[in-house]
Tab-separated table of C-alpha atoms and ligand atoms in Angstrom:
chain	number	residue	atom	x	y	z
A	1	UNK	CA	-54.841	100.528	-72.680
A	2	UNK	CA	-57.898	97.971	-72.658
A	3	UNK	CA	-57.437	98.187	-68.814
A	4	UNK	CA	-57.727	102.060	-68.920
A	5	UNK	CA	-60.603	101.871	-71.213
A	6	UNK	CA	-62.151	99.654	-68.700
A	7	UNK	CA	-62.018	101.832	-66.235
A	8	UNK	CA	-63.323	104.722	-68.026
A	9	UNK	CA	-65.841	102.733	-68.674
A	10	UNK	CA	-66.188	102.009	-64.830
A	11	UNK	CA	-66.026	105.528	-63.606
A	12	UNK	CA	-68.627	106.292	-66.598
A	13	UNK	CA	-71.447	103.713	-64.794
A	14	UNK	CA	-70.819	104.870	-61.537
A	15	UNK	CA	-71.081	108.397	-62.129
A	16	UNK	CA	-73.814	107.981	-64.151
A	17	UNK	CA	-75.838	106.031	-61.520
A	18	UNK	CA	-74.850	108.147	-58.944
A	19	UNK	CA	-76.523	111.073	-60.939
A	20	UNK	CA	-79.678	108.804	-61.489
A	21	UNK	CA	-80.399	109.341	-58.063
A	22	UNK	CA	-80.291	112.046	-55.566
A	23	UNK	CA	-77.722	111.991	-52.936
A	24	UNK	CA	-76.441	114.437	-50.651
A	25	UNK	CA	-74.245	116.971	-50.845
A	26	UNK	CA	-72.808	119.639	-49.214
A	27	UNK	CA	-73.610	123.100	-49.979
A	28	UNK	CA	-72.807	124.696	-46.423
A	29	UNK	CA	-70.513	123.326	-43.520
A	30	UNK	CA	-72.873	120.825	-41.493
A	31	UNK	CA	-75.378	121.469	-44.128
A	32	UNK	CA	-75.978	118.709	-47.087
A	33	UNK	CA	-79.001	119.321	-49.911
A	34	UNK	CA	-80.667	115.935	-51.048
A	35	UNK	CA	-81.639	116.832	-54.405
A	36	UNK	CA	-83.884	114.745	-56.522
A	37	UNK	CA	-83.173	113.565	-59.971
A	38	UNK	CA	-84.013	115.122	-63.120
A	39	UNK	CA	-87.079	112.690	-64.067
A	40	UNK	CA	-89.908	113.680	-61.705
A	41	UNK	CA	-92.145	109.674	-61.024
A	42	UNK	CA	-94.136	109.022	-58.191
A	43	UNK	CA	-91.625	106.383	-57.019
A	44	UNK	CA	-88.833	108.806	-56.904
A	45	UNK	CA	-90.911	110.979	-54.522
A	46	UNK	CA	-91.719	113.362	-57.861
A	47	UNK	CA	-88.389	114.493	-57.296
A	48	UNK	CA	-88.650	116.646	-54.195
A	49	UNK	CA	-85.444	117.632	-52.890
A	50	UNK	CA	-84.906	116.971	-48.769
A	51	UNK	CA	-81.679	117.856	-46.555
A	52	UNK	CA	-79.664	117.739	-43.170
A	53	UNK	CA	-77.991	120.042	-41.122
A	54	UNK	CA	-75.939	118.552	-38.511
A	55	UNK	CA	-75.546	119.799	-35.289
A	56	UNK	CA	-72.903	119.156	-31.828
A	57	UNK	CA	-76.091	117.564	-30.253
A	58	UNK	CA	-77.509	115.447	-33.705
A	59	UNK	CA	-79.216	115.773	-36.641
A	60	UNK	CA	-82.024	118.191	-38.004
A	61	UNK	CA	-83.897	116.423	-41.639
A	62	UNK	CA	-85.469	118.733	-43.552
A	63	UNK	CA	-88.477	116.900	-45.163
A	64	UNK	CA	-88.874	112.941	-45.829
A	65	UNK	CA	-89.970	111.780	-49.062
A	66	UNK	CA	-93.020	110.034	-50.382
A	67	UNK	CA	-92.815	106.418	-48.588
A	68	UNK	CA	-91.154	104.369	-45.935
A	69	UNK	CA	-88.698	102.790	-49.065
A	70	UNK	CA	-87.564	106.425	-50.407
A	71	UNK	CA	-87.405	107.434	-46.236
A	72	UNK	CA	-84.887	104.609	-45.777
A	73	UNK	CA	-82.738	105.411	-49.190
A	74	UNK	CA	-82.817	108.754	-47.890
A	75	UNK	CA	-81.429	107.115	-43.863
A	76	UNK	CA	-79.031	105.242	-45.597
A	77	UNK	CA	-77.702	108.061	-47.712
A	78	UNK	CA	-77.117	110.054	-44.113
A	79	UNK	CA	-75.581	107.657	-42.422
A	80	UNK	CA	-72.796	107.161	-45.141
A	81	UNK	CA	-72.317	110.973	-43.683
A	82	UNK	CA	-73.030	111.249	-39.963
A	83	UNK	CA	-73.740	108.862	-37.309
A	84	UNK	CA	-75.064	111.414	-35.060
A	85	UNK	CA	-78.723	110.969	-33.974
A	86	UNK	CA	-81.277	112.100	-35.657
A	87	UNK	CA	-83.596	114.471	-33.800
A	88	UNK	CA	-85.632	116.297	-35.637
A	89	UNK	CA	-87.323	116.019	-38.645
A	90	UNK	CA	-89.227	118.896	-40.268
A	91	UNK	CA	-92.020	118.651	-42.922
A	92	UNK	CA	-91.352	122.038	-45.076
A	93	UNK	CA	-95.184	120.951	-45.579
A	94	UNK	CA	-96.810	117.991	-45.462
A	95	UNK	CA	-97.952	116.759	-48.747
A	96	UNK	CA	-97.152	113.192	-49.369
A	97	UNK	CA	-93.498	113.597	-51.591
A	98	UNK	CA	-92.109	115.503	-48.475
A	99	UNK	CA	-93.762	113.831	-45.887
A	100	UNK	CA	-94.582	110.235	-45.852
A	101	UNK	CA	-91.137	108.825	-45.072
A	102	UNK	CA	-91.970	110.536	-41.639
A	103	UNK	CA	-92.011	106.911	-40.256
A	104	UNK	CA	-88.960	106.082	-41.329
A	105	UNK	CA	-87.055	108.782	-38.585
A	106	UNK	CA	-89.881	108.597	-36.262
A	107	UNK	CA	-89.244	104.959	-35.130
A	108	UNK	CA	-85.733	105.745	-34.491
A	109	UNK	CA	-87.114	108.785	-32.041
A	110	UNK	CA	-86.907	111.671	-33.989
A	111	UNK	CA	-89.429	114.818	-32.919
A	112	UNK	CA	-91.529	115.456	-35.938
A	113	UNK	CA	-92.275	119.158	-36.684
A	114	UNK	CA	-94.237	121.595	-38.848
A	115	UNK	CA	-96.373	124.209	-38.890
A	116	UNK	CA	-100.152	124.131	-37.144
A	117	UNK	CA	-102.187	123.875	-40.313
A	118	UNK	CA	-100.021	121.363	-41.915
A	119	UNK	CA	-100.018	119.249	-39.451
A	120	UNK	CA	-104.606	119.555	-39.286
A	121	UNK	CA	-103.785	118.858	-42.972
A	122	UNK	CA	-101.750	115.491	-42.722
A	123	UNK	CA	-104.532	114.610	-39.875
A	124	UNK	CA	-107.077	115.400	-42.074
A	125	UNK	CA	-105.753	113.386	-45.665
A	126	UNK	CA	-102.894	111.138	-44.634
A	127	UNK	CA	-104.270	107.922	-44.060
A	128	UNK	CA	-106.859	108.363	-46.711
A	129	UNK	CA	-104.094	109.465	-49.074
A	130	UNK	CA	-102.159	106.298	-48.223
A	131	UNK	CA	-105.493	104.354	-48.984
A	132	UNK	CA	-105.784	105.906	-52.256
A	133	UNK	CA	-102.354	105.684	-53.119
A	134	UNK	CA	-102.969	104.745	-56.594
A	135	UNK	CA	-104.494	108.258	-57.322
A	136	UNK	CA	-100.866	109.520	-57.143
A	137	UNK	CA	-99.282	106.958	-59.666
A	138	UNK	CA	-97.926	104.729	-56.934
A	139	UNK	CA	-98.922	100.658	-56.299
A	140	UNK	CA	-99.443	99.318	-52.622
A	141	UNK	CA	-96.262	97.820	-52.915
A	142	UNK	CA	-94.107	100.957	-53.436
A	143	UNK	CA	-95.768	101.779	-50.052
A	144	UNK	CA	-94.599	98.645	-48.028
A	145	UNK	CA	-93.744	99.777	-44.273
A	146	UNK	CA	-95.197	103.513	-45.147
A	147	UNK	CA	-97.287	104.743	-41.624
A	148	UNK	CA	-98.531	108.018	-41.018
A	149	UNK	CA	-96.492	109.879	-38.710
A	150	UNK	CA	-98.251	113.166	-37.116
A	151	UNK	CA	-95.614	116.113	-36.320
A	152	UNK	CA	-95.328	115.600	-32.998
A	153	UNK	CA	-94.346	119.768	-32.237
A	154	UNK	CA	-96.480	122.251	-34.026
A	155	UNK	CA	-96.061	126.116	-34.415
A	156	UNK	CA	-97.531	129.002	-35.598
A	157	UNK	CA	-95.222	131.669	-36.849
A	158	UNK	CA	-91.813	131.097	-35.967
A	159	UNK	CA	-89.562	128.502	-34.089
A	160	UNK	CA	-85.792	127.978	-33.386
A	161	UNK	CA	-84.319	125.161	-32.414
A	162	UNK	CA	-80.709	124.865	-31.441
A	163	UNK	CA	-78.371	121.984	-32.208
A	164	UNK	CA	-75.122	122.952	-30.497
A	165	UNK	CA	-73.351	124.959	-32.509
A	166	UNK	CA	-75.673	125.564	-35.282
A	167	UNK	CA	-78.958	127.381	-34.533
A	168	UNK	CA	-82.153	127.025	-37.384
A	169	UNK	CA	-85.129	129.115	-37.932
A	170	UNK	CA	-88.861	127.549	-39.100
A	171	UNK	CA	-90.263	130.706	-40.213
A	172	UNK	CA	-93.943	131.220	-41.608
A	173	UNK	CA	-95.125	134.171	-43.240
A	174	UNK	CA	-98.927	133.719	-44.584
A	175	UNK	CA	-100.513	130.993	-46.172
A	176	UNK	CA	-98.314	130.150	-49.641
A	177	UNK	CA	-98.109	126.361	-50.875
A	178	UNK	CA	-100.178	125.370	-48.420
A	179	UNK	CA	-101.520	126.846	-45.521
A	180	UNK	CA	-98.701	125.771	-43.541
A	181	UNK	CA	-95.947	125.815	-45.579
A	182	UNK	CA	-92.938	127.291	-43.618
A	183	UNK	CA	-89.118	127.433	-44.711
A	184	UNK	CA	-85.950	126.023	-42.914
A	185	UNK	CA	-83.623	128.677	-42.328
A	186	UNK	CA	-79.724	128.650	-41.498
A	187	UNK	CA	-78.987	131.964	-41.020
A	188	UNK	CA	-75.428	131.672	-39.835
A	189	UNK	CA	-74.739	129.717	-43.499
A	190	UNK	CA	-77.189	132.185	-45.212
A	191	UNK	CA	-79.120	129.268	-46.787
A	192	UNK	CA	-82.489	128.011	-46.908
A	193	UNK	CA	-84.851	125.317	-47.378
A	194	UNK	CA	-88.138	126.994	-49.133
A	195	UNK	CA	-90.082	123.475	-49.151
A	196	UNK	CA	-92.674	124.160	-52.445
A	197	UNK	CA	-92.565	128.322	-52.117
A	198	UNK	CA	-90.219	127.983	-54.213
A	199	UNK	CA	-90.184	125.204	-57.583
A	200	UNK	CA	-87.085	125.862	-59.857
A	201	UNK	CA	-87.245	124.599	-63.556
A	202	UNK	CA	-90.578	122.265	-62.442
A	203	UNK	CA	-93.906	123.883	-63.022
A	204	UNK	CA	-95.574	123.796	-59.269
A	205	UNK	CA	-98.140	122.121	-57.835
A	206	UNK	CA	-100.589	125.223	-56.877
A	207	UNK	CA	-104.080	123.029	-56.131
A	208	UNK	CA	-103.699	123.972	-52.490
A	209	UNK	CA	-102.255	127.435	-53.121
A	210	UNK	CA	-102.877	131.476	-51.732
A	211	UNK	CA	-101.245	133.083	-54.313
A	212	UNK	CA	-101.464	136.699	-52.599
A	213	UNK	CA	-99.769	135.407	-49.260
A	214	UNK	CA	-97.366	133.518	-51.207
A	215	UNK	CA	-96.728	136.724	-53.089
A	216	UNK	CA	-95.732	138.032	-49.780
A	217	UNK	CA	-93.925	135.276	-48.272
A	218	UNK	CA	-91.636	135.217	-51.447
A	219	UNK	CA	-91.348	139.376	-50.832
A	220	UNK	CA	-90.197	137.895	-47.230
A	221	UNK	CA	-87.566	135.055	-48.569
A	222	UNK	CA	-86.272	138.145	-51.391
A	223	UNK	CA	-85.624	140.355	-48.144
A	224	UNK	CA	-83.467	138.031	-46.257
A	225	UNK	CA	-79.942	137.613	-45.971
A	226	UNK	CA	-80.081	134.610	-48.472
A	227	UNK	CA	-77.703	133.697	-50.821
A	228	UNK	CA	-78.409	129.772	-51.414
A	229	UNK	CA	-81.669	128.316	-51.577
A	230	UNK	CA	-83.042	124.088	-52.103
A	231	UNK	CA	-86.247	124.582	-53.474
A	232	UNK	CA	-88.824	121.847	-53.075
A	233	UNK	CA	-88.066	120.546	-56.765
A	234	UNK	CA	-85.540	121.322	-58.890
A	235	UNK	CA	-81.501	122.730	-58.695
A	236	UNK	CA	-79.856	124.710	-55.628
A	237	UNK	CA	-81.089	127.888	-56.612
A	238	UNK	CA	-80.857	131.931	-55.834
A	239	UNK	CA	-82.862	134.865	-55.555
A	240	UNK	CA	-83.609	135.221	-59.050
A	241	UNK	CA	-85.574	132.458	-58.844
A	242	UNK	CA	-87.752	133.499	-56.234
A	243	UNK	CA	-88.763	136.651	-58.172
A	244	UNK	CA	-89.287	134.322	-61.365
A	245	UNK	CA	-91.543	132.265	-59.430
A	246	UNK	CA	-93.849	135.580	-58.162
A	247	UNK	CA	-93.874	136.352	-62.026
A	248	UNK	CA	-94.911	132.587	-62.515
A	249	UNK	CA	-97.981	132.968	-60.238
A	250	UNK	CA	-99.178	135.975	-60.985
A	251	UNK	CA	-99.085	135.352	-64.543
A	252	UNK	CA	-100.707	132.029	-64.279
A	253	UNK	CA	-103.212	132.976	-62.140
A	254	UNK	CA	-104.189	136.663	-64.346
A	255	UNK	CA	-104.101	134.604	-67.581
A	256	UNK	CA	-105.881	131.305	-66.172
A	257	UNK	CA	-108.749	133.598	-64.728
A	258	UNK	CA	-108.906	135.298	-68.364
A	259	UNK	CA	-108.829	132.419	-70.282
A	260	UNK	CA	-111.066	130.060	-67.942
A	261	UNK	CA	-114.560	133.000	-68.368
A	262	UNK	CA	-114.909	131.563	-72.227
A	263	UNK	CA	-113.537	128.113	-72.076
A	264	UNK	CA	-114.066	125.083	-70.145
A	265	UNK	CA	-110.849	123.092	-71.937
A	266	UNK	CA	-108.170	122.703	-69.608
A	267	UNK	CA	-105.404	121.233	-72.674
A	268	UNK	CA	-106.280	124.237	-74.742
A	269	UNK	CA	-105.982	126.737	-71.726
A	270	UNK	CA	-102.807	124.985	-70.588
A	271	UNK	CA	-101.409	125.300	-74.303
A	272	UNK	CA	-101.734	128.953	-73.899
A	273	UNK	CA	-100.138	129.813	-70.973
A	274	UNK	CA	-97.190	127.505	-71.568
A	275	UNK	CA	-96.577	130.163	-74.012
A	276	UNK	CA	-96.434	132.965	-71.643
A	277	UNK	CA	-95.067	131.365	-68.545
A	278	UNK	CA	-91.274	131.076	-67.672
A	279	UNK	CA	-90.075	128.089	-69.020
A	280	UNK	CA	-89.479	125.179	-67.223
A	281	UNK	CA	-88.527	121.696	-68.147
A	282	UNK	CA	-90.393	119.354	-65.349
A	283	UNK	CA	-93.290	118.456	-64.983
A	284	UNK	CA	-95.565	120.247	-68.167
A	285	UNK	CA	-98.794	118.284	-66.841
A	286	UNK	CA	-98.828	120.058	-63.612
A	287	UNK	CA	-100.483	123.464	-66.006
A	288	UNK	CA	-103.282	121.492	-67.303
A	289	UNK	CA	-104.061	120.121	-63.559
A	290	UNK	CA	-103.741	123.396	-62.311
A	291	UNK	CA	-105.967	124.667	-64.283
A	292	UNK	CA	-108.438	122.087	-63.813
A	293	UNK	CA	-108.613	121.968	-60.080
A	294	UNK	CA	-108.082	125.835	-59.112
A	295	UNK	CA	-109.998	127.207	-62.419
A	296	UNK	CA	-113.048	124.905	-63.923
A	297	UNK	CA	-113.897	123.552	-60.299
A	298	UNK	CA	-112.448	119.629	-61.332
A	299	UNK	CA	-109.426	117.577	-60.644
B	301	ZN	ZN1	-96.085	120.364	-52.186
């Protein structure tokens, strides 16, 4: 009996630290979602989800995390799957939780891709982001090994790349998240990777935001023959979710526009749309910063 308990006990830890941390799993054949864990910190990458699909010919990643340390968790969390190489790496966008564990694949010889203006963008703030990597919560030591690594391919609307027996689709509509934000498509699986278009239960980041051609690239990703989606943050998620998130936007940015012509307080202005906006249980801070930087002209 003690011996069962023991184990119980046993099982109990394991599962439980399992859960702590992301890890993959598979969602698709070939294709495995890395999704982060339920407490959003800067050393977890702010909990930004990443992926594989695996191909005849190798391996496609699907976005990198926030440092060389969380890019080699990551590695090491692949290999326990496939030993194939890896040869591509996409950045669904390249702002630092998805992209700075770049390094990490591109030493081994992966291509690094993303989409034109993302990569001006990582070229533009990377190394200065790395610099200032305190801003973001994170010590020089979480960084240790962390490079910049520039997507080495870069498109404009659309790309496919072929890995044997399992064809994917980059696909960007307008500027959304970012001005290069483009989404990972497996069409023969019917499953994408929406990179930050789409946040599920996490309020979004939207400092770097178009709402109207996110608006449309969302109309896009509701149009397509998509039945799973891995958001940037937050649980495998569905349709309904994308329309929840075009509600989320528009009502932030109506309300925040409203509220932001009498008052120059960005806790009281959060405090009121919290009340209006779908409900989410991640990251509650991200409103008042959102409001600061897009609405009163500070960060
Ligand atoms: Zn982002």
């Amino acid at each position: 009996m003690k011996k069962m308990i023991m184990l119980a006990l046993t099982v109990a830890t394991l599962l439980f630290t399992q859960t702590a941390f992301a890890e993959l799993t598979k969602i698709a054949d070939n294709v495995y979602s890395y999704i982060g864990s339920k407490e959003a910190s800067p050393t977890n990458s702010f909990a930004a989800n990443a992926g594989i699909v695996i191909g005849k010919d190798g391996v496609l990643v699907v976005d990198t995390l926030i440092s060389a340390k969380e890019g080699e968790r990551f590695l090491s969390d692949i290999r326990k799957v496939t030993n194939k190489p890896i040869k591509y790496v996409v950045n669904t966008h390249t702002h630092l939780d998805h992209a700075l564990g770049n390094c990490v694949f591109a030493r081994l010889g992966a291509s690094v891709i993303s989409h034109t203006a993302d990569r001006k963008l990582m070229e533009r703030v990377g190394a200065d982001t790395l610099k200032n990597i305190g801003n973001y919560g994170l010590k020089p030591e979480d960084m240790i090994g962390t490079e910049i690594a520039l997507p080495s391919l870069y498109f404009s609307d659309r790309l496919t790349i072929d890995l044997g027996d399992e064809t994917v689709e980059l696909i960007r509509t307008a500027p959304s998240h970012t001005e290069g934000s483009v989404v990972v498509s497996v069409p023969a699986k019917k499953l994408i990777f929406s990179g930050d278009i789409l946040f599920t239960d996490f309020h979004p980041f939207l400092a770097d935001g178009d709402f109207s051609g996110w608006a449309k690239t969302l109309d896009t990703l509701l149009a397509m023959d998509v039945e799973k989606i891995i958001p940037g943050h937050g649980p495998l998620s569905g349709k309904k979710d994308l329309k929840e998130m075009k509600e989320y936007l528009a009502l932030f940015d109506s309300k925040a526009r409203e509220l932001a012509a009498s008052s120059q307080d960005a806790d009281a202005i959060a405090a009121e749309l919290k009340q209006i906006l779908p409900k989410r249980s991640l990251a509650e801070w991200m409103i008042a910063y959102n409001v600061k930087s897009r609405y009163l002209g500070k960060k």
